[in-house]
Tab-separated table of C-alpha atoms in Angstrom:
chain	number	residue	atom	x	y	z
F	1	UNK	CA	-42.314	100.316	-15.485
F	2	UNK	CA	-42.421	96.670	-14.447
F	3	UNK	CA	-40.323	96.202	-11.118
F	4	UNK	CA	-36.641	94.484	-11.760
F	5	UNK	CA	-37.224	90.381	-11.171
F	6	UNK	CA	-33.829	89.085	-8.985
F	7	UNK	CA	-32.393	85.821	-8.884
F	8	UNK	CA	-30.380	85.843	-5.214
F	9	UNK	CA	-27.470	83.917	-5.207
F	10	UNK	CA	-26.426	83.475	-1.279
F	11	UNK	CA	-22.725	82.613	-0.073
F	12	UNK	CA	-22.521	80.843	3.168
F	13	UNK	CA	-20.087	81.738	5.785
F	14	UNK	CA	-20.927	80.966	9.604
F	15	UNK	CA	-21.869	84.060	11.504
F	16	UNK	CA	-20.877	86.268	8.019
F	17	UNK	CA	-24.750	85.340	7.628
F	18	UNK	CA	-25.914	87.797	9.258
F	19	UNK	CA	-23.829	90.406	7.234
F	20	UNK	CA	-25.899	88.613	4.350
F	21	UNK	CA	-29.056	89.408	7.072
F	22	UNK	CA	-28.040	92.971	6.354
F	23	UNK	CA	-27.673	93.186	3.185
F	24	UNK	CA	-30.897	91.184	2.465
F	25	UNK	CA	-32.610	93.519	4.356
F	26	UNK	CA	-31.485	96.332	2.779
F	27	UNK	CA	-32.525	94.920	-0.666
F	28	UNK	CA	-35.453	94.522	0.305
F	29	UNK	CA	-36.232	97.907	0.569
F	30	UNK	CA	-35.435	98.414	-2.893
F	31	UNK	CA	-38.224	98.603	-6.033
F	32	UNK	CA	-37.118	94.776	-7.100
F	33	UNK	CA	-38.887	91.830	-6.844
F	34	UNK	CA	-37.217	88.902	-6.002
F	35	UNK	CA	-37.663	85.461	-8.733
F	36	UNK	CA	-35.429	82.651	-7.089
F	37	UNK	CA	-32.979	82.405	-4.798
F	38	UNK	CA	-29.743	79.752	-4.135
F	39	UNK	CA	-27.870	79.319	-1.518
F	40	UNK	CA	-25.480	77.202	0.584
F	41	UNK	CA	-24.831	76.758	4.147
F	42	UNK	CA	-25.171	80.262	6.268
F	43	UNK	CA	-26.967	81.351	2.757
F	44	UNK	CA	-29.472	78.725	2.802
F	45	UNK	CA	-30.642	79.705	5.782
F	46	UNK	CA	-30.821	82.914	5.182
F	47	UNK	CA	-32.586	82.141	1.793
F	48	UNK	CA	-35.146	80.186	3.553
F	49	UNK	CA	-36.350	82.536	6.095
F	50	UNK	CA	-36.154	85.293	3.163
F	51	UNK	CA	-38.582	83.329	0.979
F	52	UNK	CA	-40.739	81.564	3.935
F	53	UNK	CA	-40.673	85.394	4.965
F	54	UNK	CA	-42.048	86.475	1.999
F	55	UNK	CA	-44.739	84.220	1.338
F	56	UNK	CA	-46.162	84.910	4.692
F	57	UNK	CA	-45.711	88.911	4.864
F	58	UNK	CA	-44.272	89.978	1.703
F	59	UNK	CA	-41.044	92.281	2.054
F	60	UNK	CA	-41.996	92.968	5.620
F	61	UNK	CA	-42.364	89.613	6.427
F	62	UNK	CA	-39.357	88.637	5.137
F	63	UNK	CA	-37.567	90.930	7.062
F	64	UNK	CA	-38.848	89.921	10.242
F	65	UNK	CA	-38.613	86.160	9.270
F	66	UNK	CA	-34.701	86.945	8.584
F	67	UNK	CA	-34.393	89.158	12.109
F	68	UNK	CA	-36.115	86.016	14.239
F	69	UNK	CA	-33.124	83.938	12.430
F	70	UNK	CA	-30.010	85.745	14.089
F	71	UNK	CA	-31.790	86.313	17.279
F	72	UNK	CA	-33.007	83.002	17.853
F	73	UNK	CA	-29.361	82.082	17.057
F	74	UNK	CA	-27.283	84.451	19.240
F	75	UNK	CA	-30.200	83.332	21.635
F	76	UNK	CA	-28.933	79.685	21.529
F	77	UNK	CA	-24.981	80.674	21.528
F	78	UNK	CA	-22.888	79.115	23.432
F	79	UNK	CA	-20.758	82.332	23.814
F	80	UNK	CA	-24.303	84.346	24.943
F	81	UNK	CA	-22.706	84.952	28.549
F	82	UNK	CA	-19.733	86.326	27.217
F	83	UNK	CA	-22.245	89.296	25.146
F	84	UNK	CA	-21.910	92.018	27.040
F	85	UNK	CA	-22.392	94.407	24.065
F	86	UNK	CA	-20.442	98.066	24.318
F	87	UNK	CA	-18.751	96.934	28.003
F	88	UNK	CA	-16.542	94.551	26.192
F	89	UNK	CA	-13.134	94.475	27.919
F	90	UNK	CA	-9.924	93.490	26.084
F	91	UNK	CA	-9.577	90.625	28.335
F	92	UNK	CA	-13.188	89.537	27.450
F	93	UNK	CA	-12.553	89.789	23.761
F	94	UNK	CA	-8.956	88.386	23.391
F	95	UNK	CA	-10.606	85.368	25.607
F	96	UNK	CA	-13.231	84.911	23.159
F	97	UNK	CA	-10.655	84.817	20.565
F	98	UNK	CA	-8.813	82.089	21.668
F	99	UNK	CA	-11.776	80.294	22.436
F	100	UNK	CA	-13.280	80.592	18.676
F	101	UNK	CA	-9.672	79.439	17.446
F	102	UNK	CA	-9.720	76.745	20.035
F	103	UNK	CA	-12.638	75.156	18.843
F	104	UNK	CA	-12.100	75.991	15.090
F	105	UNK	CA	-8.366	74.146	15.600
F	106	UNK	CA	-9.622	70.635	18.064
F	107	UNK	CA	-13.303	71.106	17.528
F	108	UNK	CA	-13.432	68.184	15.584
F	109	UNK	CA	-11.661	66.116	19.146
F	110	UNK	CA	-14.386	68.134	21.686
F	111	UNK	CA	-17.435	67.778	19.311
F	112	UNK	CA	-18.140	64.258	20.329
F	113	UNK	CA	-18.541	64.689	23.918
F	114	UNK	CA	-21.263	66.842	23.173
F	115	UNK	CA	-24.314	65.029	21.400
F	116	UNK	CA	-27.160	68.221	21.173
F	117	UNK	CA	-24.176	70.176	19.769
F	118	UNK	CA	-22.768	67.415	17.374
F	119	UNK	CA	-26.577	66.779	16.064
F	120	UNK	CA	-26.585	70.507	15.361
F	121	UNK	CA	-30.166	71.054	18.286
F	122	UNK	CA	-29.292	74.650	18.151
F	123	UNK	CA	-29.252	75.490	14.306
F	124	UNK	CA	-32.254	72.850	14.318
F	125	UNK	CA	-34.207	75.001	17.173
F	126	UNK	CA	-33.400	78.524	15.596
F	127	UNK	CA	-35.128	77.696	12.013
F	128	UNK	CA	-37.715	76.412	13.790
F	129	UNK	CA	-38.362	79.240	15.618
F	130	UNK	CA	-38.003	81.542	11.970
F	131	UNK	CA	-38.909	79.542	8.658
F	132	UNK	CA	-41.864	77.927	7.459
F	133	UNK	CA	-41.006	74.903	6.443
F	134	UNK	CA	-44.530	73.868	4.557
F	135	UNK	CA	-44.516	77.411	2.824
F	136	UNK	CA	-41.449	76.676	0.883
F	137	UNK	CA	-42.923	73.676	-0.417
F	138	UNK	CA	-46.237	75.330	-1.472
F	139	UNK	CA	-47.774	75.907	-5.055
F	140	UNK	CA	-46.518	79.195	-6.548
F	141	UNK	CA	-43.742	79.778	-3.846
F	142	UNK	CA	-40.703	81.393	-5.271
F	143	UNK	CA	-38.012	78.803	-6.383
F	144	UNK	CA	-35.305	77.996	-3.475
F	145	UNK	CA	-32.482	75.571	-4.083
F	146	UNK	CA	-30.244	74.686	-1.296
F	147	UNK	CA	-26.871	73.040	-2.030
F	148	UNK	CA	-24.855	70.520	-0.010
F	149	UNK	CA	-22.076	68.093	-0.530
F	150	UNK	CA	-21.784	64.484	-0.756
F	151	UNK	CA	-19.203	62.984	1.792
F	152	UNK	CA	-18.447	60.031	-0.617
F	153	UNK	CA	-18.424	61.664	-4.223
F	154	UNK	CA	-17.160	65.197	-3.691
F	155	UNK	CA	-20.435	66.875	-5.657
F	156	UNK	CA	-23.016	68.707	-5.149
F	157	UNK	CA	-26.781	67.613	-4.208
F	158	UNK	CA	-29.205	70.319	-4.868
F	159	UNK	CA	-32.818	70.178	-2.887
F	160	UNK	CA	-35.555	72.062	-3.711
F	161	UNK	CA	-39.573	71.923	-3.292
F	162	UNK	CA	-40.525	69.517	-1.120
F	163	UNK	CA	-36.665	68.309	-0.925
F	164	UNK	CA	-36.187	71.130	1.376
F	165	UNK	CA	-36.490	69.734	4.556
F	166	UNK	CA	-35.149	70.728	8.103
F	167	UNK	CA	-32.468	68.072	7.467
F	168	UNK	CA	-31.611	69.533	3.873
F	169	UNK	CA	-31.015	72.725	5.415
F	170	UNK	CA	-28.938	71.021	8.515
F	171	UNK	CA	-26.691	69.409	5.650
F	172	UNK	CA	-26.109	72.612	3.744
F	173	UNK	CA	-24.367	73.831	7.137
F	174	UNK	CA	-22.972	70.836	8.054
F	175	UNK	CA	-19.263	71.616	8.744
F	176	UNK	CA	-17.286	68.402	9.456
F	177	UNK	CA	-14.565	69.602	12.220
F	178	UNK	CA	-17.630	70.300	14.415
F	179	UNK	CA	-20.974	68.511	12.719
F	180	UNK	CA	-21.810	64.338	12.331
F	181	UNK	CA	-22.743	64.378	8.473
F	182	UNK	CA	-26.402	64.377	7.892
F	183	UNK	CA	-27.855	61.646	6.167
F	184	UNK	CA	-30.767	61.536	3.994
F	185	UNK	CA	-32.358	59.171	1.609
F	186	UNK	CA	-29.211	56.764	2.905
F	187	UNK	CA	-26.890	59.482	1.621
F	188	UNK	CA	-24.421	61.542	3.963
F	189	UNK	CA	-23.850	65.149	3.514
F	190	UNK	CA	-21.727	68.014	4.520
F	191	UNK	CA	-21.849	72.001	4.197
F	192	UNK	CA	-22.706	72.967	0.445
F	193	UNK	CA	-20.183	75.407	0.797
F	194	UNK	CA	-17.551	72.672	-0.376
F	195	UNK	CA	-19.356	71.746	-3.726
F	196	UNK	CA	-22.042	74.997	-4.810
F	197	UNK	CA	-21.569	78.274	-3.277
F	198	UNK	CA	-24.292	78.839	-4.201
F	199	UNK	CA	-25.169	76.764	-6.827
F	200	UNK	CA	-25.564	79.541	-9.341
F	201	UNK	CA	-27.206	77.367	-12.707
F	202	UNK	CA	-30.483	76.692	-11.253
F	203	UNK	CA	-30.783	80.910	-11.135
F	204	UNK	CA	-29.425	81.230	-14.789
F	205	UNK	CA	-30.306	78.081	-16.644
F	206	UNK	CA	-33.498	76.400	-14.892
F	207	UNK	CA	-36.990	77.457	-13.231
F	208	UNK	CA	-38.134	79.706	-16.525
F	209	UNK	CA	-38.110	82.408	-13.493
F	210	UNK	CA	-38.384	84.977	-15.948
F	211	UNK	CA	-35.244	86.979	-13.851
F	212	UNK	CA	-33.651	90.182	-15.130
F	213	UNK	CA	-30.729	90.164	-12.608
F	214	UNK	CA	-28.405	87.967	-11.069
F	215	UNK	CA	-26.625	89.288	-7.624
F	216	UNK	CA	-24.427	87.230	-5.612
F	217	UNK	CA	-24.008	88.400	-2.008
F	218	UNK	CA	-20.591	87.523	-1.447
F	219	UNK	CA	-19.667	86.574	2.552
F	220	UNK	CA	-16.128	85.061	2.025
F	221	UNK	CA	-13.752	88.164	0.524
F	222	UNK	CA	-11.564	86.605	-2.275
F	223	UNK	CA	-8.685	88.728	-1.752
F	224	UNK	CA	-7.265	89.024	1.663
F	225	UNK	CA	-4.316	91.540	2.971
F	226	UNK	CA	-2.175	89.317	5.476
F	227	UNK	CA	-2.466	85.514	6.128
F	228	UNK	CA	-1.233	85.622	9.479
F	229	UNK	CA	0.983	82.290	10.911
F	230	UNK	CA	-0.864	80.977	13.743
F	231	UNK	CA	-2.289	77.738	12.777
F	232	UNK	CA	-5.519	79.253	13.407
F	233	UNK	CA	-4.931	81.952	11.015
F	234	UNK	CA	-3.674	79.807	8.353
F	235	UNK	CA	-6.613	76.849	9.145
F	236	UNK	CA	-9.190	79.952	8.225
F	237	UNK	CA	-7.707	81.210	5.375
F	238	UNK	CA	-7.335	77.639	3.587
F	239	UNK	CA	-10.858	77.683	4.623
F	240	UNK	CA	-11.757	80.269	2.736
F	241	UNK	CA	-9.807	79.507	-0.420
F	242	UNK	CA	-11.857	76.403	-0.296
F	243	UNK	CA	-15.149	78.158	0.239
F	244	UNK	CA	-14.454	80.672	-2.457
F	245	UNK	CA	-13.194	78.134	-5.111
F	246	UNK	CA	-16.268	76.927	-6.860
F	247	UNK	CA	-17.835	80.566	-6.359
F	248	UNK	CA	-14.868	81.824	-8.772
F	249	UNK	CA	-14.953	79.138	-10.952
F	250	UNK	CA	-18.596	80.051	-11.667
F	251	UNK	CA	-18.485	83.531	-11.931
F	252	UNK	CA	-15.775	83.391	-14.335
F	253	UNK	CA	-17.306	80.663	-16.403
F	254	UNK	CA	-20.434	82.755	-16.146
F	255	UNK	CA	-19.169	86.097	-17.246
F	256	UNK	CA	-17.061	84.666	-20.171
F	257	UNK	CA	-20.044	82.804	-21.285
F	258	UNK	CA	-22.062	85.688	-21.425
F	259	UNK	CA	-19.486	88.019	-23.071
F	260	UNK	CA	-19.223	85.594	-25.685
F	261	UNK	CA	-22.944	85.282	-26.325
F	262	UNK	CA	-23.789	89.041	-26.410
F	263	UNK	CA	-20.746	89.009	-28.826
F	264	UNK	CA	-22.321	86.497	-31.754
F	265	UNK	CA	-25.911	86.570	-30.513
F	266	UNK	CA	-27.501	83.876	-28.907
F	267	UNK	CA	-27.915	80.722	-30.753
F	268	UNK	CA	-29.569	78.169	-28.128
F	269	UNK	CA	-31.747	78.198	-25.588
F	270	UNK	CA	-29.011	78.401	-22.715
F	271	UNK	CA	-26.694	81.075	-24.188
F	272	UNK	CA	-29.944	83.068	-25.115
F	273	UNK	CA	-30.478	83.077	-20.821
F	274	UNK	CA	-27.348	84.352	-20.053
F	275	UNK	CA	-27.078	86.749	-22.844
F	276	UNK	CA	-30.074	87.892	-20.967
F	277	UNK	CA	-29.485	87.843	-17.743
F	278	UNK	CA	-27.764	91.001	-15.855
F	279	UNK	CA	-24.997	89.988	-13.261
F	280	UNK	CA	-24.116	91.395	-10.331
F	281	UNK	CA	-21.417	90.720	-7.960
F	282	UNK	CA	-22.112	92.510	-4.163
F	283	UNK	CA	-18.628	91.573	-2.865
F	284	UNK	CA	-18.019	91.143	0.866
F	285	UNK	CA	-16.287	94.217	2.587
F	286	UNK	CA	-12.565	94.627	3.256
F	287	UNK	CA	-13.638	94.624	7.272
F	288	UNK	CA	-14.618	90.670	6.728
F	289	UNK	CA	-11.198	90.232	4.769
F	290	UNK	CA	-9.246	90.858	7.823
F	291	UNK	CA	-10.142	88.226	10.242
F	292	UNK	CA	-11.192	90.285	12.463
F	293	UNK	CA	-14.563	88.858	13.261
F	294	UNK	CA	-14.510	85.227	13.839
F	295	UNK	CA	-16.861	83.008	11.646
F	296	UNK	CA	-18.189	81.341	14.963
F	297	UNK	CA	-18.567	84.400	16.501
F	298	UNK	CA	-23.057	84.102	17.584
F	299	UNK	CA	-23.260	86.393	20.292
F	300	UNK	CA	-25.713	89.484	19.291
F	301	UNK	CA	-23.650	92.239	19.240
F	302	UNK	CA	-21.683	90.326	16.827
F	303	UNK	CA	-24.284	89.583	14.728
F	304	UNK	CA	-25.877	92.816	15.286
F	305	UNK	CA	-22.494	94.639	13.844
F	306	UNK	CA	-22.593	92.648	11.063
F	307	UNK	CA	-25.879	93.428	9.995
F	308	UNK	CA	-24.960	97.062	10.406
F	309	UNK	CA	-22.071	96.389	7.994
F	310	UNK	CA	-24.572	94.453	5.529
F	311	UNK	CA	-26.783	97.300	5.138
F	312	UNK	CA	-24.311	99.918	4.328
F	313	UNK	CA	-22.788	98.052	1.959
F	314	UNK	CA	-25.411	97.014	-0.224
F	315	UNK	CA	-26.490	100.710	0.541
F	316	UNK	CA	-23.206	102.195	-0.923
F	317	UNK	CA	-23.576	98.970	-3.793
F	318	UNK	CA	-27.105	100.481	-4.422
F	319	UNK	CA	-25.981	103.718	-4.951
F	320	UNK	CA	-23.155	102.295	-7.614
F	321	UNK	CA	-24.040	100.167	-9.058
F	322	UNK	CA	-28.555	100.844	-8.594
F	323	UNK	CA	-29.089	102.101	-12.326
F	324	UNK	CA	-27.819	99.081	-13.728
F	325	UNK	CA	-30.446	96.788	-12.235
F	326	UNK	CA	-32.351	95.727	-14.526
F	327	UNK	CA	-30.837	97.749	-17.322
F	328	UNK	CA	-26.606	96.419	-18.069
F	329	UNK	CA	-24.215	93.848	-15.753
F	330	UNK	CA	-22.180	95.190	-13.471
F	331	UNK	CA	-19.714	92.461	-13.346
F	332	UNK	CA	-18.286	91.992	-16.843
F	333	UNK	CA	-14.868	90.622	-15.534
F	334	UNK	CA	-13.855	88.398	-12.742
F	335	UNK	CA	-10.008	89.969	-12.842
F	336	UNK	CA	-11.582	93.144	-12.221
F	337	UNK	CA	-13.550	91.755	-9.170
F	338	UNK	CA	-10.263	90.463	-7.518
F	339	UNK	CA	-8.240	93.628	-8.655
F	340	UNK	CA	-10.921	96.292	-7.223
């Protein structure tokens, strides 16, 4: 039998990447091949060193193009002296904590003073160090569309081809309490997250990928147990009701859509490639629902922990929800998503 073809859709969320670095990698060890791929801010990056990877090494590759990603960036940290892995001390940690809120809450006052961190040098220097730029512009490479948002209109630009430049992929992370917007083509942008994320109708609707599956790897939980009161607490969880918002809308439009289409049959070419088209929702965790890890959080053993947490649970997903790839959608209903 012909291998499963997967359209990726990739959240962003900061350092929640590399839980998507986990999961990716886990996929990847699956019988699937993968047709396109979309994503926004963390996700973007994470989708270009996947397909860079892959067009350079294949699955192996792509793994090694997505490890060289996170360790270039924990590398670059700012927070690397404070990694000191399984000796953390409480003092350590609660420091780090109020350092991460610190900067999430007057980042946007400190940012300034510091022009290499402002201009993003770090982010810039780590996909440097992991993506090949020129291979995701080359003939035959496997569509990638990166999303980010327009500072004076509110919607979303989409790049892909050529389009996808070191800049692009700086906009799509751009996050304005810490980040000057990036401007290309005389236009300024910020993270993608705020418009497409990730854009999910280049994956259904365009390319002619020939996909079987959709799967979104979620980073941002909808549902969360406790809000918290700090201002911190409250600041990230607005954050992520604002991150989460056009993924929902989506999702829900998406589902219905295709409900109704299987229902009367297909009369068009859209509602004939969603009618076709299996979707899959791999939601993130309860352990990234509780705040627990901070989304600015770079050192290694961060980033290394939630990898770990990536792989096992797209390996519990897998073992789900495995049978219906390429055979039924597993996400039929976006109430059931938030209720489970």
């Amino acid at each position: 039998m012909s291998r499963p073809r997967i359209a990726l859709g990739l959240q962003g969320g900061g350092a929640y990447g590399a839980y998507g670095w986990g999961v990716l990698d886990r996929l990847l060890e699956e019988r699937v091949e993968i047709a396109a791929v979309s994503g926004a801010s963390a996700g973007a990056l994470n989708g270009a060193a996947l397909v860079s990877g892959l067009v350079s090494g294949g699955e192996e590759g792509a793994r090694a193009a997505l490890a060289t990603l996170w360790r270039e960036t924990s590398r670059r940290s700012p927070l690397r002296g404070w990694d000191w892995g399984m000796a953390h001390g409480t003092f350590v940690e609660a420091w780090v904590d109020q350092s991460l809120a610190f900067t999430r809450m007057f980042g946007s006052y400190v940012a300034p003073f510091f022009p290499r961190f402002r201009q993003m040098q770090s982010w810039r220097d780590s996909v440097r160090a992991s993506v090949d730029l020129g291979a995701l512009a080359g003939q035959g490479c496997i569509p990638l569309h990166i999303s980010a948002t327009d500072v004076l209109t509110g919607t979303a630009r989409l790049f892909t081809g050529t389009e996808i430049t070191l800049d692009a992929l700086m906009a799509s992370c751009c996050l304005p309490e810490l980040f000057a917007a990036v401007e290309i083509e005389g236009r300024r942008y910020w993270d993608g997250g705020y418009a497409a994320n990730p854009a999910l109708d280049p994956l259904v609707f365009g390319d002619n990928n020939g996909a079987t599956d959709l799967i979104v790897v979620q980073l941002t939980p909808f549902v969360t147990g406790e809000v918290g009161v700090l201002p911190s607490e409250v600041a990230s969880r607005a954050s992520d009701i604002s991150f989460n918002a056009c993924l929902m809308r989506d999702l829900d439009r998406l589902v219905t859509l295709q409900g109704e289409a299987r229902a009367v049959g297909p009369v068009t070419p859209r509602l004939r490639a969603v009618a076709g088209l299996n979707i899959h929702l791999l939601r993130a965790p309860a352990e990234l629902a509780d705040g627990g890890v901070s989304k600015y959080d770079t050192r290694w053993s961060t980033l290394e922990g939630l990898r770990e947490l990536g792989r096992e649970t797209a390996d519990t997903w897998l073992a789900e929800n495995g049978d219906a790839i390429g055979a039924a959608s597993s996400l039929r209903s976006l109430e059931t998503a938030l209720a489970s």
